[in-house]
Coordinates of C-alpha atoms in Angstrom, one line a residue:
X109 CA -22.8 -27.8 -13.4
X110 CA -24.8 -25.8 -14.7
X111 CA -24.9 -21.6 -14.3
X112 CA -27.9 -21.7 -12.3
X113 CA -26.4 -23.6 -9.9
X114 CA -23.3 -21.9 -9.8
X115 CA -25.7 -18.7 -8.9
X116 CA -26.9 -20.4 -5.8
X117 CA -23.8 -21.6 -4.5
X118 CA -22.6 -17.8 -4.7
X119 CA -25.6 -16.6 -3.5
X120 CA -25.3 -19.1 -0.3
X121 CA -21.9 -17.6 0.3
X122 CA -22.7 -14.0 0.2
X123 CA -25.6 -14.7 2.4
X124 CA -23.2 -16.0 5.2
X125 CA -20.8 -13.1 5.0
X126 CA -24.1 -10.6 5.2
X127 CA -25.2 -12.8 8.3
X128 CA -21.4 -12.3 9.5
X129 CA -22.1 -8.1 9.1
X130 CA -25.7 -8.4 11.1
X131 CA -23.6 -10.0 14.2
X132 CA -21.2 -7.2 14.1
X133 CA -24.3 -4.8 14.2
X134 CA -26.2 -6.8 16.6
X135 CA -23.6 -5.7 19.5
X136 CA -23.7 -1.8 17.8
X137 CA -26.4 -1.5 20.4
X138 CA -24.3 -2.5 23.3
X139 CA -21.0 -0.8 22.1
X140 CA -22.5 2.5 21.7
X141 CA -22.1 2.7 25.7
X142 CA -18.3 2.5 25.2
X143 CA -18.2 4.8 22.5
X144 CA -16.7 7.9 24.1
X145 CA -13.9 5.5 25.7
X146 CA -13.4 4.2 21.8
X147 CA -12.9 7.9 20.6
X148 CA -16.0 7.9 18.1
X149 CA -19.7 8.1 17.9
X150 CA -21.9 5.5 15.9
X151 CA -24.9 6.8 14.2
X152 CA -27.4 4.8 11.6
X153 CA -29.2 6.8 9.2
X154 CA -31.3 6.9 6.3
X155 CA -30.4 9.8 4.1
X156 CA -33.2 11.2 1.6
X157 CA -31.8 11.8 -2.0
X158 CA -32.4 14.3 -4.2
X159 CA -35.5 12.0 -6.1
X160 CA -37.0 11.0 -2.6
X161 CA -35.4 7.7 -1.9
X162 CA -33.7 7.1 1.1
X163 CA -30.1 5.6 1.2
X164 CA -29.5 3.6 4.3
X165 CA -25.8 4.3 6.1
X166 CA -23.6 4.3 9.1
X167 CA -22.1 7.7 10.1
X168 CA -18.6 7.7 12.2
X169 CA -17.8 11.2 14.0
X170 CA -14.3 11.3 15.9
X171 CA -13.9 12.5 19.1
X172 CA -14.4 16.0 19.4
X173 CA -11.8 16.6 22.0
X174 CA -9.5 14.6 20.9
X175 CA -10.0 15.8 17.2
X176 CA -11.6 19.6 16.8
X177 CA -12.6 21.6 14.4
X178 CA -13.8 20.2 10.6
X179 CA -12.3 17.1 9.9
X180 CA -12.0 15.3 6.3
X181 CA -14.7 12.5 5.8
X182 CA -14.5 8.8 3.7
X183 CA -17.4 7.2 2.4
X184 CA -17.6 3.7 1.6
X185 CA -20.1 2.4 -0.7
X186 CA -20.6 -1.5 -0.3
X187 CA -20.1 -4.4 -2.6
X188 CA -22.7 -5.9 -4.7
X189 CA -25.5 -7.3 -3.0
X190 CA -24.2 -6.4 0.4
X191 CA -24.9 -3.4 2.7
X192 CA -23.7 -0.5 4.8
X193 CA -22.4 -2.4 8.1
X194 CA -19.7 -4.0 5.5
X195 CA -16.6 -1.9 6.4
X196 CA -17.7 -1.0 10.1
X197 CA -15.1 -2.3 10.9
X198 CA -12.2 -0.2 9.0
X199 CA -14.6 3.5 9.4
X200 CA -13.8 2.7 13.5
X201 CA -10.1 3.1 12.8
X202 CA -10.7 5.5 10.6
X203 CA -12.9 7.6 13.0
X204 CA -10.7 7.1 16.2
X205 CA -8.1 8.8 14.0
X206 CA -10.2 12.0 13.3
X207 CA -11.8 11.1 9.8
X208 CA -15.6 11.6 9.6
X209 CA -17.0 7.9 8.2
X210 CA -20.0 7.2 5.7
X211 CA -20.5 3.8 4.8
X212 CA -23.6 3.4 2.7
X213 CA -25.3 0.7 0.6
X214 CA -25.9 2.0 -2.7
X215 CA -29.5 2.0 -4.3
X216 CA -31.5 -1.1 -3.9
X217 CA -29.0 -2.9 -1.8
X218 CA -29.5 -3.3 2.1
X219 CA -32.3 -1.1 3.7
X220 CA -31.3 1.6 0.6
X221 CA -34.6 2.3 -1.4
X222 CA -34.5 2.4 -5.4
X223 CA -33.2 -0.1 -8.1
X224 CA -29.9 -1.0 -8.7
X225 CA -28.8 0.5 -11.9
X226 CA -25.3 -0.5 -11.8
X227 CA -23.7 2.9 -10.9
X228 CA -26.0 4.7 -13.2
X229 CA -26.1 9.2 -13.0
X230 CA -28.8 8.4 -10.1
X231 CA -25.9 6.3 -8.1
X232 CA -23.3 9.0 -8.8
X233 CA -25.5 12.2 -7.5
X234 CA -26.4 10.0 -4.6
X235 CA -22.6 10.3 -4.0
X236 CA -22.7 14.3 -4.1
X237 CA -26.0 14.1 -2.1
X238 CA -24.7 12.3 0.8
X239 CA -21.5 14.7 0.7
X240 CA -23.7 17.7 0.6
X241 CA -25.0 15.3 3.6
X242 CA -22.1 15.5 5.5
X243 CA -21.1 18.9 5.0
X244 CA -24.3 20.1 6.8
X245 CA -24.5 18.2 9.6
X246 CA -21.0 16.9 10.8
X247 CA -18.0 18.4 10.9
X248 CA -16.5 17.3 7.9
X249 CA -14.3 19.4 6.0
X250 CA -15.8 20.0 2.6
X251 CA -12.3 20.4 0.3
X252 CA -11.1 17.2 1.9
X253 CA -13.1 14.6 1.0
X254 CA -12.2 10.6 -0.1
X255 CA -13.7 7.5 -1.2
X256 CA -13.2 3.7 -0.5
X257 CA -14.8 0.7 -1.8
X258 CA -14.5 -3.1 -2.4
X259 CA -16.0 -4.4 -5.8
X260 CA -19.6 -2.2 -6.5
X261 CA -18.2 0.4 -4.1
X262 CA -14.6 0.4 -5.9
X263 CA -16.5 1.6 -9.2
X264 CA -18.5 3.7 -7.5
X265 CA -15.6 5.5 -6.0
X266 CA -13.5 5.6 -9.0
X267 CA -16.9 7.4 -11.0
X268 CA -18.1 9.7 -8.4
X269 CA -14.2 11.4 -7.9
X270 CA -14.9 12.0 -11.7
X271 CA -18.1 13.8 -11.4
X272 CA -17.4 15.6 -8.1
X273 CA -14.6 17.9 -7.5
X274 CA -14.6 17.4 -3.8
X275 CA -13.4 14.4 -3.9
X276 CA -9.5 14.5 -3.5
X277 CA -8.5 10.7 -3.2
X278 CA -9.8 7.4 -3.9
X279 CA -9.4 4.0 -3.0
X280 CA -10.6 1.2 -5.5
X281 CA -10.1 -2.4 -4.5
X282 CA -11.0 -5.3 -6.8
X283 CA -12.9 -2.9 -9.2
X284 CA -13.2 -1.9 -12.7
X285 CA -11.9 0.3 -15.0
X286 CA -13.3 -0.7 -18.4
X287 CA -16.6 -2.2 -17.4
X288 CA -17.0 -4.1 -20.9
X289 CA -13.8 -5.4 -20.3
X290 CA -14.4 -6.4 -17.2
X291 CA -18.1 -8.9 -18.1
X292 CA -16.6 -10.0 -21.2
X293 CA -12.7 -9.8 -22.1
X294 CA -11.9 -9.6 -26.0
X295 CA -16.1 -10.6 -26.5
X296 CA -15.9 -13.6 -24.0
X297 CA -19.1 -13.9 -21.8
X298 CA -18.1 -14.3 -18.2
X299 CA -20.7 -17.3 -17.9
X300 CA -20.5 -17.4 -14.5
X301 CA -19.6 -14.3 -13.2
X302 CA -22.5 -12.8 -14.7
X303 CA -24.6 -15.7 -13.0
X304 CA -23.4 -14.5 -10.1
X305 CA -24.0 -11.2 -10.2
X306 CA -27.2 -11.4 -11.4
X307 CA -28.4 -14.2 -9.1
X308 CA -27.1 -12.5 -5.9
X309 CA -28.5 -8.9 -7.0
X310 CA -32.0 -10.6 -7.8
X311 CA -31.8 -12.5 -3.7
X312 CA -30.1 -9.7 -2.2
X313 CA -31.7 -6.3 -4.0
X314 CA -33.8 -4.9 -6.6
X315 CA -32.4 -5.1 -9.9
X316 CA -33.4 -2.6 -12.4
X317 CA -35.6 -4.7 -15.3
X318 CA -33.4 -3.7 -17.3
X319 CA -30.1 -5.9 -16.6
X320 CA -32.2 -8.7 -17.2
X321 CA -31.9 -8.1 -21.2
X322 CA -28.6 -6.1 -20.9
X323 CA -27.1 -9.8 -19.5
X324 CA -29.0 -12.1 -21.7
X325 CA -27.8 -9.4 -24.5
X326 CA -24.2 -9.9 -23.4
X327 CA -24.2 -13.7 -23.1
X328 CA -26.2 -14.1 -27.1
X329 CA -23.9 -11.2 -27.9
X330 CA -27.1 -8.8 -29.3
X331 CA -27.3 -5.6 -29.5
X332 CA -23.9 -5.2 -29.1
X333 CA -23.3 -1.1 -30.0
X334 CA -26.0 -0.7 -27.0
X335 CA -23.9 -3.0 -24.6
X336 CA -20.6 -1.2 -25.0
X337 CA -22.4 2.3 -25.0
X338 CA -24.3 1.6 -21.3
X339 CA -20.5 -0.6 -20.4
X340 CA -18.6 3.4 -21.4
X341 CA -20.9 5.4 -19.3
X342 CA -20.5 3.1 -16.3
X343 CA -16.8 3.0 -16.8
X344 CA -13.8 5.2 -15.2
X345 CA -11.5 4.6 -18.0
X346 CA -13.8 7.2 -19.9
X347 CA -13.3 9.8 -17.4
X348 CA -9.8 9.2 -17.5
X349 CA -9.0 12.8 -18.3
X350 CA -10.9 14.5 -15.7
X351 CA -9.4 12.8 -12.7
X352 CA -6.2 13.8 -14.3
X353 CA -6.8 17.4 -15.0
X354 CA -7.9 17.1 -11.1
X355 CA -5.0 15.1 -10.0
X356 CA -7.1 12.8 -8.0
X357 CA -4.8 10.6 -5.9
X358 CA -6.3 7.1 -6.8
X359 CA -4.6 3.7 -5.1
X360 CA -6.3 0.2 -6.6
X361 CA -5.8 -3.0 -5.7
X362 CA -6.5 -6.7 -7.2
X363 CA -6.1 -9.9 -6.9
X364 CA -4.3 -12.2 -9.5
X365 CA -7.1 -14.9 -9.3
X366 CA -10.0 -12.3 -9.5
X367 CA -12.8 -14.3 -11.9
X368 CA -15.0 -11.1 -11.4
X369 CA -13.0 -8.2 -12.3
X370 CA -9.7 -9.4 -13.6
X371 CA -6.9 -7.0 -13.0
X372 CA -5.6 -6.7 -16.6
X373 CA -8.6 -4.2 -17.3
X374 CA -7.7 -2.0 -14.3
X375 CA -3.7 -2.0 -16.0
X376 CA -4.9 -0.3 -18.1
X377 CA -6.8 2.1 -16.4
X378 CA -3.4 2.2 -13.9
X379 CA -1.0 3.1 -16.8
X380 CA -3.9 6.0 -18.0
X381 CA -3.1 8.0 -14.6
X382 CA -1.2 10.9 -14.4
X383 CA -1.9 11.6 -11.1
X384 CA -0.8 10.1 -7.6
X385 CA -0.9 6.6 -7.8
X386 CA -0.7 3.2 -6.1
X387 CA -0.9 -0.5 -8.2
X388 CA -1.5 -3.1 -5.4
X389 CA -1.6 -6.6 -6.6
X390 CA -2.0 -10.4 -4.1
X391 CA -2.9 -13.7 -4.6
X392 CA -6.4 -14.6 -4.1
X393 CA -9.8 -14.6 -5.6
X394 CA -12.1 -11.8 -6.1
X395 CA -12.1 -9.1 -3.2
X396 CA -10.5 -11.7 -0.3
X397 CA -7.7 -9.4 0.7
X398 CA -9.5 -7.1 2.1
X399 CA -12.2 -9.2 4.3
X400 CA -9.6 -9.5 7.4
X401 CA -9.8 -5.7 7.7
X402 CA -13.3 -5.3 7.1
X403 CA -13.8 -7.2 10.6
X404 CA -11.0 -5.6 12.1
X405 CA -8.6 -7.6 11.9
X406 CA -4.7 -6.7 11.5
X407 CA -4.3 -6.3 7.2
X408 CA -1.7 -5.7 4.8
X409 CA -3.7 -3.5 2.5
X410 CA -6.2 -1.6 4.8
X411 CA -2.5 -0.4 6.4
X412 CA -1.8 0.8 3.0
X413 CA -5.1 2.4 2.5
X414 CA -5.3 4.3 5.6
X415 CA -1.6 5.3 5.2
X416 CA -2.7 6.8 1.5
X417 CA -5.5 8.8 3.2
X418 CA -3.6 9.8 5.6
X419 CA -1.0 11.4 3.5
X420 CA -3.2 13.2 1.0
X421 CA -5.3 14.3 3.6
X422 CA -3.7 15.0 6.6
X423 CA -0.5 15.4 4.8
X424 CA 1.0 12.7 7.2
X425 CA 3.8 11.0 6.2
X426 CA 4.2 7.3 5.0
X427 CA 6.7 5.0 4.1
X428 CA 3.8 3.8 2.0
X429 CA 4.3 6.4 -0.7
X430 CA 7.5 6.8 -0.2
X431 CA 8.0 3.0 -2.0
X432 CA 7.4 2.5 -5.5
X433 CA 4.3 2.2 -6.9
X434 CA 3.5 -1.0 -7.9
X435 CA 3.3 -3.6 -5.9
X436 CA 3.4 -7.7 -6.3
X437 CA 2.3 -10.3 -3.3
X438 CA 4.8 -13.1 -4.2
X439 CA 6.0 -16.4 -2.9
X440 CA 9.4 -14.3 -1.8
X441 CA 7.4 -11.6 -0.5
X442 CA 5.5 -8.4 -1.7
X443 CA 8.0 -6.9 -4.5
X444 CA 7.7 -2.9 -5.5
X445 CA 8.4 -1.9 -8.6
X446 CA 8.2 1.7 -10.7
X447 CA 5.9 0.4 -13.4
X448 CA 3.9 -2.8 -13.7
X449 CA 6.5 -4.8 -15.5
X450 CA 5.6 -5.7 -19.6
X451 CA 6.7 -8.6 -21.9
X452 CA 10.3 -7.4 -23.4
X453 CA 10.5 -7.3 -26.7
X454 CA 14.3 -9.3 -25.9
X455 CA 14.9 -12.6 -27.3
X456 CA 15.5 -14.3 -23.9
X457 CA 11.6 -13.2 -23.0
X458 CA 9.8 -14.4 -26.3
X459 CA 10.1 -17.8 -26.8
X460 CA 9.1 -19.5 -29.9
X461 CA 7.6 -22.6 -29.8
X462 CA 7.0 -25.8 -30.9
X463 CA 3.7 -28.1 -31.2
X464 CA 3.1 -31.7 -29.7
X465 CA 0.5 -31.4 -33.2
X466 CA 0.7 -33.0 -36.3
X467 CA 0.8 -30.4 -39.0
X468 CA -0.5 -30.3 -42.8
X469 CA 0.0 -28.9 -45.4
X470 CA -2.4 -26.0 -46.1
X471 CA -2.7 -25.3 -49.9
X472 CA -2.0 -21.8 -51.3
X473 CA -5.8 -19.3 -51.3
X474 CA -5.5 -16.1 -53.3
X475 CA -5.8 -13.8 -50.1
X476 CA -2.2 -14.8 -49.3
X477 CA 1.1 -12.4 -49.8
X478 CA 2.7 -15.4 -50.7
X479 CA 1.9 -19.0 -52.9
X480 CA 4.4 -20.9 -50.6
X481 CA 2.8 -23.3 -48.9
X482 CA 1.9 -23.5 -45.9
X483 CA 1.5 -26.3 -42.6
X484 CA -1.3 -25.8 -40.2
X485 CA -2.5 -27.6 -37.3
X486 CA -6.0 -28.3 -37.9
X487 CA -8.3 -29.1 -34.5
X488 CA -12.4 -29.4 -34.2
X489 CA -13.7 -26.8 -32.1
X490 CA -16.1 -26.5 -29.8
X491 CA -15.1 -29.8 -28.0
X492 CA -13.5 -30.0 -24.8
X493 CA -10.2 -30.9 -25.1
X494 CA -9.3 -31.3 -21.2
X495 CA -7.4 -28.3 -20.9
X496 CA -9.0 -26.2 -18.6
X497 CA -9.4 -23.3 -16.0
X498 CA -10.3 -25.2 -13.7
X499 CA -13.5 -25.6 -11.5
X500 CA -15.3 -22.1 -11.7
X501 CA -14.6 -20.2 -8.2
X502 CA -13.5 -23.5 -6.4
X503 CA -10.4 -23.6 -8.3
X504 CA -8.9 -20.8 -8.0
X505 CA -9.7 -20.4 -4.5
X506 CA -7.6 -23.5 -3.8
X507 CA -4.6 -22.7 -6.0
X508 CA -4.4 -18.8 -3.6
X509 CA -5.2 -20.4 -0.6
X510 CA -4.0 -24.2 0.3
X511 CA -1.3 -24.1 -3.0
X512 CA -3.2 -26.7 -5.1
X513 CA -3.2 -25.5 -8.6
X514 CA -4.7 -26.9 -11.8
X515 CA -2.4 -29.7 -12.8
X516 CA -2.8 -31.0 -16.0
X517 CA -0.5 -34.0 -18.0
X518 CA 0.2 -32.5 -21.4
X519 CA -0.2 -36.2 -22.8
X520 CA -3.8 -36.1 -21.7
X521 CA -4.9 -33.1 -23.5
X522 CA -6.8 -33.7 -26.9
X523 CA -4.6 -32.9 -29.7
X524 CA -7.9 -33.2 -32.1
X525 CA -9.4 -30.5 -30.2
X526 CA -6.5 -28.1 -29.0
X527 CA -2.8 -26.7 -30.2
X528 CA -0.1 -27.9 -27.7
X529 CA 2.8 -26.0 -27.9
X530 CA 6.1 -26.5 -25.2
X531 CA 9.5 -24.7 -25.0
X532 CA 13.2 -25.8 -24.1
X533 CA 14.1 -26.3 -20.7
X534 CA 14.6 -22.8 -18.9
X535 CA 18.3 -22.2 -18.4
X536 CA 17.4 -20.0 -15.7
X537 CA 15.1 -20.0 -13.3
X538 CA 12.2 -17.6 -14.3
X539 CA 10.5 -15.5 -12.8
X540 CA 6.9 -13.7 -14.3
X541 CA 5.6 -10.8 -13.4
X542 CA 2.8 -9.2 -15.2
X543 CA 0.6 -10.1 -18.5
X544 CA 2.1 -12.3 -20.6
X545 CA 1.0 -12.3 -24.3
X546 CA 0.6 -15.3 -26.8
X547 CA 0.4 -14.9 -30.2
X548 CA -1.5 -17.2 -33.0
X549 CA -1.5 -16.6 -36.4
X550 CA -4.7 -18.0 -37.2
X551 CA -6.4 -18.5 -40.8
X552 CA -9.3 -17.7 -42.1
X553 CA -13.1 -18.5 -40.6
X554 CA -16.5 -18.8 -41.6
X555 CA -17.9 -18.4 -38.5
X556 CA -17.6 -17.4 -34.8
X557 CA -14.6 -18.9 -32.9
X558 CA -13.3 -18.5 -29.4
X559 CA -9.6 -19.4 -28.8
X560 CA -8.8 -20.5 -24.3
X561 CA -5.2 -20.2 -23.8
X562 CA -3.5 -21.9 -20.8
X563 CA 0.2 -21.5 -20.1
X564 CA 1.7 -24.0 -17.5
X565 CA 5.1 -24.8 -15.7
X566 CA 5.6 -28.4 -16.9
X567 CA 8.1 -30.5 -14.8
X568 CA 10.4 -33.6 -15.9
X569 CA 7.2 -35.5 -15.5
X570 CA 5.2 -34.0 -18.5
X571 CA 2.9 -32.4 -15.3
X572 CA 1.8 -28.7 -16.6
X573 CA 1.1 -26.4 -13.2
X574 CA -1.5 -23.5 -14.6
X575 CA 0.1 -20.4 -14.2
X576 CA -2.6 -17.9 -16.2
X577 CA -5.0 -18.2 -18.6
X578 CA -6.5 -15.8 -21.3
X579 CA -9.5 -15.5 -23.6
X580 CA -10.4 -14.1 -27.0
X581 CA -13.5 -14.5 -29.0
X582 CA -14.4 -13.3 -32.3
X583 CA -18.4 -13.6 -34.0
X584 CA -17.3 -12.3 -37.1
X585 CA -16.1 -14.6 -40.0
X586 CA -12.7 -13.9 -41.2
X587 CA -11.6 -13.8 -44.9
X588 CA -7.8 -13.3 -44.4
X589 CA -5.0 -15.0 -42.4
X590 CA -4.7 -12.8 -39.3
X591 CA -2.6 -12.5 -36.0
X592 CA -3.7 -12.9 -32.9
X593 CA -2.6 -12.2 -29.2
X594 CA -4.2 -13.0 -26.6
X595 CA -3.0 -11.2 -23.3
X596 CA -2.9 -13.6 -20.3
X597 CA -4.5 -12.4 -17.3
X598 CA -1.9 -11.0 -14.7
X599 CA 0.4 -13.5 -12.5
X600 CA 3.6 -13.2 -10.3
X601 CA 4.7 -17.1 -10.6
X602 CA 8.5 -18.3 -11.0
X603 CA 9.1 -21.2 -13.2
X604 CA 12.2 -23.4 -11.7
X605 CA 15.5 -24.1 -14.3
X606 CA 15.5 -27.1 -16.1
X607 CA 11.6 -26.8 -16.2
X608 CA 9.4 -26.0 -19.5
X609 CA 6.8 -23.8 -20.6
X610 CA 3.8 -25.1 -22.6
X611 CA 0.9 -23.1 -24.0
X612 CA -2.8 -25.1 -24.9
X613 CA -4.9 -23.2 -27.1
X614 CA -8.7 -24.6 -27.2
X615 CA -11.9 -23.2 -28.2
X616 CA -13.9 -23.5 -25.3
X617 CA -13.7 -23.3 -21.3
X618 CA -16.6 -23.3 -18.6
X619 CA -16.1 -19.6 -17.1
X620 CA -17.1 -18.1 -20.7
X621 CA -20.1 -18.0 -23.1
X622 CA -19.5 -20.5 -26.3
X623 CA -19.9 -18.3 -29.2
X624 CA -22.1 -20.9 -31.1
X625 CA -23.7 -24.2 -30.0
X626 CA -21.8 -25.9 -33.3
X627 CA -18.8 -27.5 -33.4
X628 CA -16.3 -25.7 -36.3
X629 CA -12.9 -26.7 -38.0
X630 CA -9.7 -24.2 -36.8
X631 CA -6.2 -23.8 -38.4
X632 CA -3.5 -22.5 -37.0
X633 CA -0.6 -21.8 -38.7
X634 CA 2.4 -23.0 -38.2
X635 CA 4.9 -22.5 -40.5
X636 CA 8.5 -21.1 -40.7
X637 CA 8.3 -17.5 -39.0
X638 CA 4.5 -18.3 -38.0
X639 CA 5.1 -19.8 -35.2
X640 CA 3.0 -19.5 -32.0
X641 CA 4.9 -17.4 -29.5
X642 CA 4.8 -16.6 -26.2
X643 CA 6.0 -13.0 -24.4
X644 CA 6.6 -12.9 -20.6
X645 CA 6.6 -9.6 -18.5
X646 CA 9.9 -11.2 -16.7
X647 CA 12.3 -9.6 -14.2
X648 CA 15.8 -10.8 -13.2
X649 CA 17.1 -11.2 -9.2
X650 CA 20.6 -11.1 -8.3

């Protein structure tokens, strides 16, 4: 299928869940009779910016008698390609509890004038402008101030607390941290996410020219030094210090099946903060947690979200940051822990494996420490080898939601065209939770390569469940022998005892750009004390 029609299909589903935030306005009209009974007010407007554009929102004002006196104010910027009715239904909780609400679709979404630029300077002084906005004519309380976002409006959030002081606390669900990170892990293309992006931006808004050549530039990898200078400016990982210095109280949240903005890049950005902090993983693909709440429904996280407003606004306080940190949706339940957990360097978390391959000998090359010889596996890349993701967005989906993961029989994968690599039976049973990390020592190239790496649960039957997968591409030729890891994306899974663990390393998978339309010959190595090993972020229950 190709990535065009992967655009389409996204671009139908975003198109029903706008439809579903036009019925909620259609009965604004009607409501707005009740609204003194509902303890808020309900305004529309259309801001003007600083440049003359006008950004289209929805303003929330408690209850003046119930709430007097300047109160602190949230404003929500919408997700990609959506608009500023999207978290309606949150800013009414929110504003029957005495917070003034502005939800707003950001430049060249919704009725919002302008391009999108991708949360360019414009988008961030947009932020201050509708804050200087607020301060004038509601009675929002200047030194508290917070933002809230899903996606688009997560990185917005996360940038404009950088570049405005007023802004005290944050909220970023299923965002970025490291932008570059985010479109194209370790160099990998996200095929289709970026065909979703850019096909739902070009139905659902104006796009800025520009992201035309910046995406076909990231898919052909050109113009790379430009790529990762426009990915840094758009990033909150680079403004890491000043939302320290500030303290900025910053909760995120992710989901462990996200195929937009995985969460391993926002770890990172996590681990980076000083400040108060909140790590909130689930199952589910990108941004799903948080729909339930968005229509007003009872939700797990938008508890947690008003709950951290709540206490470093209003100083109220929570059991919600009163628990550790970090936080993991699990088949037991959600877990909390102090840190997001990392592979142990401990022999009982690093296993060493062995390969289903056959290995050769590899002959001694003067760029070696050492004339022993070595054995290699030796596969043809570029060639599907039936080890897979899965079915781009469909996949995933089904494996959060109605529990039916990738399978794949180990026998069935193509040894000519990927490593297969599978452990002892656990002792114990197992239980992961965090990135795991496989290493390859790989030997030299002449050309680009890209290296998919699956880890499954593999029963008595040979049957691999995937747990994660990971990604790493490289477009420069290699001279040497070098080692490479490949961090897995994030996963909360438990393997049962007397089960295995296998690892599949190909060179290709449909979420990802190919690196080069040729096929290629790739060695492994796979001698004594060269072995391909797997690290698991594991943690023990008594």
């Amino acid at each position: 299928m190709t990535s065009r029609v992967w655009s389409y299909l996204a671009c139908s589903l975003i198109g029903l869940t706008i439809n579903g935030c036009g019925k909620t306005q259609q009965t604004a009209s009607s409501e707005s009779m009740l609204a003194a009974k509902r303890g808020y007010t309900e305004r529309h407007h259309r801001i003007p910016m600083a440049d003359g554009i006008k950004i289209g929102t929805s303003v929330f004002l408690p209850d003046p008698s119930t709430h007097p006196g300047k109160r602190p104010a949230l404003l929500m910027g919408s997700s990609w390609a959506l608009n500023e009715w999207e978290y309606d239904g949150p800013a009414r909780e929110f504003a029957k509890d005495g917070y003034v609400v502005l939800n707003f679709a950001p430049r060249g979404f919704g009725i919002s004038g302008g391009r999108v630029g991708v949360a360019s300077d414009r988008d961030i002084q947009d932020v201050s402008d509708m804050i200087d906005w607020l301060v004038a004519n509601t009675p929002t309380d200047g030194n508290k101030i917070a933002m809230a976002g899903v996606s688009y409006g997560a990185g917005l959030g996360l940038l404009a607390a950088a570049h405005d002081e007023r802004i005290k606390a944050v909220v970023a669900l299923s965002g970025w941290g490291n932008l570059i990170e985010s479109l194209a892990p370790n160099e990998s293309g996200r095929q289709v996410a970026l065909s979703l992006l850019v096909g739902s931006g070009t139905l659902f808004g104006r796009l800025d020219p520009q992201l035309y050549q910046l995406v076909d530039d990231l898919k052909l990898h050109r113009n790379v030094d430009n790529l990762r200078a426009w990915a840094r400016a758009r990033s909150p990982l680079t403004y890491i210090d000043r939302l320290n210095s500030r303290g900025v109280a910053i909760m995120v949240g992710n989901s462990y099946q996200d195929s937009l903005f995985p969460p391993n890049q926002m770890r990172e950005f996590y681990e980076k903060l000083t400040g108060p902090k909140m790590f909130y993983m689930d199952h589910g693909i990108h941004a799903i947690s948080a729909v339930p709440g968005m229509f007003g429904l009872p939700s797990e996280i938008w508890f947690d979200v008003h709950a951290w407003f709540d206490f470093h606004l209003l100083g109220k306080e929570s059991e919600v940051v009163k628990r550790p940190p970090v936080s993991f949706g699990t088949d037991r339940g959600r877990e909390y822990y102090a840190q997001i957990p990392q592979p142990s360097s401990a022999e009982t978390a690093v296993f060493r494996l062995k390969t289903l391959n056959k290995v050769v000998p590899k002959e001694p090359s003067s760029s070696r420490e050492s004339n022993v010889p070595s054995v290699v596996i030796r596969l043809i890349g570029n060639i599907d080898s039936a080890a897979t993701s899965g079915i781009p967005l469909l996949s995933d989906a089904a494996d959060a939601y109605l529990r039916l993961p990738v399978m794949q029989a180990l026998g069935l994968i193509n040894k000519s065209h990927a490593a297969i690599y599978v452990s002892e039976p656990m002792g114990i049973a197992t239980s992961i939770r965090g990135m795991p990390r496989v290493t390859v020592n790989l030997e030299p190239h002449r050309g680009p390569v890209q290296l998919a790496t699956y880890l499954y649960d593999v029963d008595k039957n040979n049957i691999g469940r995937l747990i994660t997968h990971g990604i790493y591409t490289r477009y420069e030729p290699n001279s040497s022998p070098a080692a490479v890891g490949t961090d897995l994306f994030m996963a909360a899974y438990d393997i049962p005892a007397g089960h295995r663990i296998a690892v599949a390393i190909d060179t290709r998978d449909p979420l990802y750009v190919d690196p080069t339309p040729e096929t290629y010959q790739l060695e492994i190595n796979h001698s004594p004390h060269q072995e391909t090993t797997v690290s698991l972020p594991t943690v023990n229950f008594l």
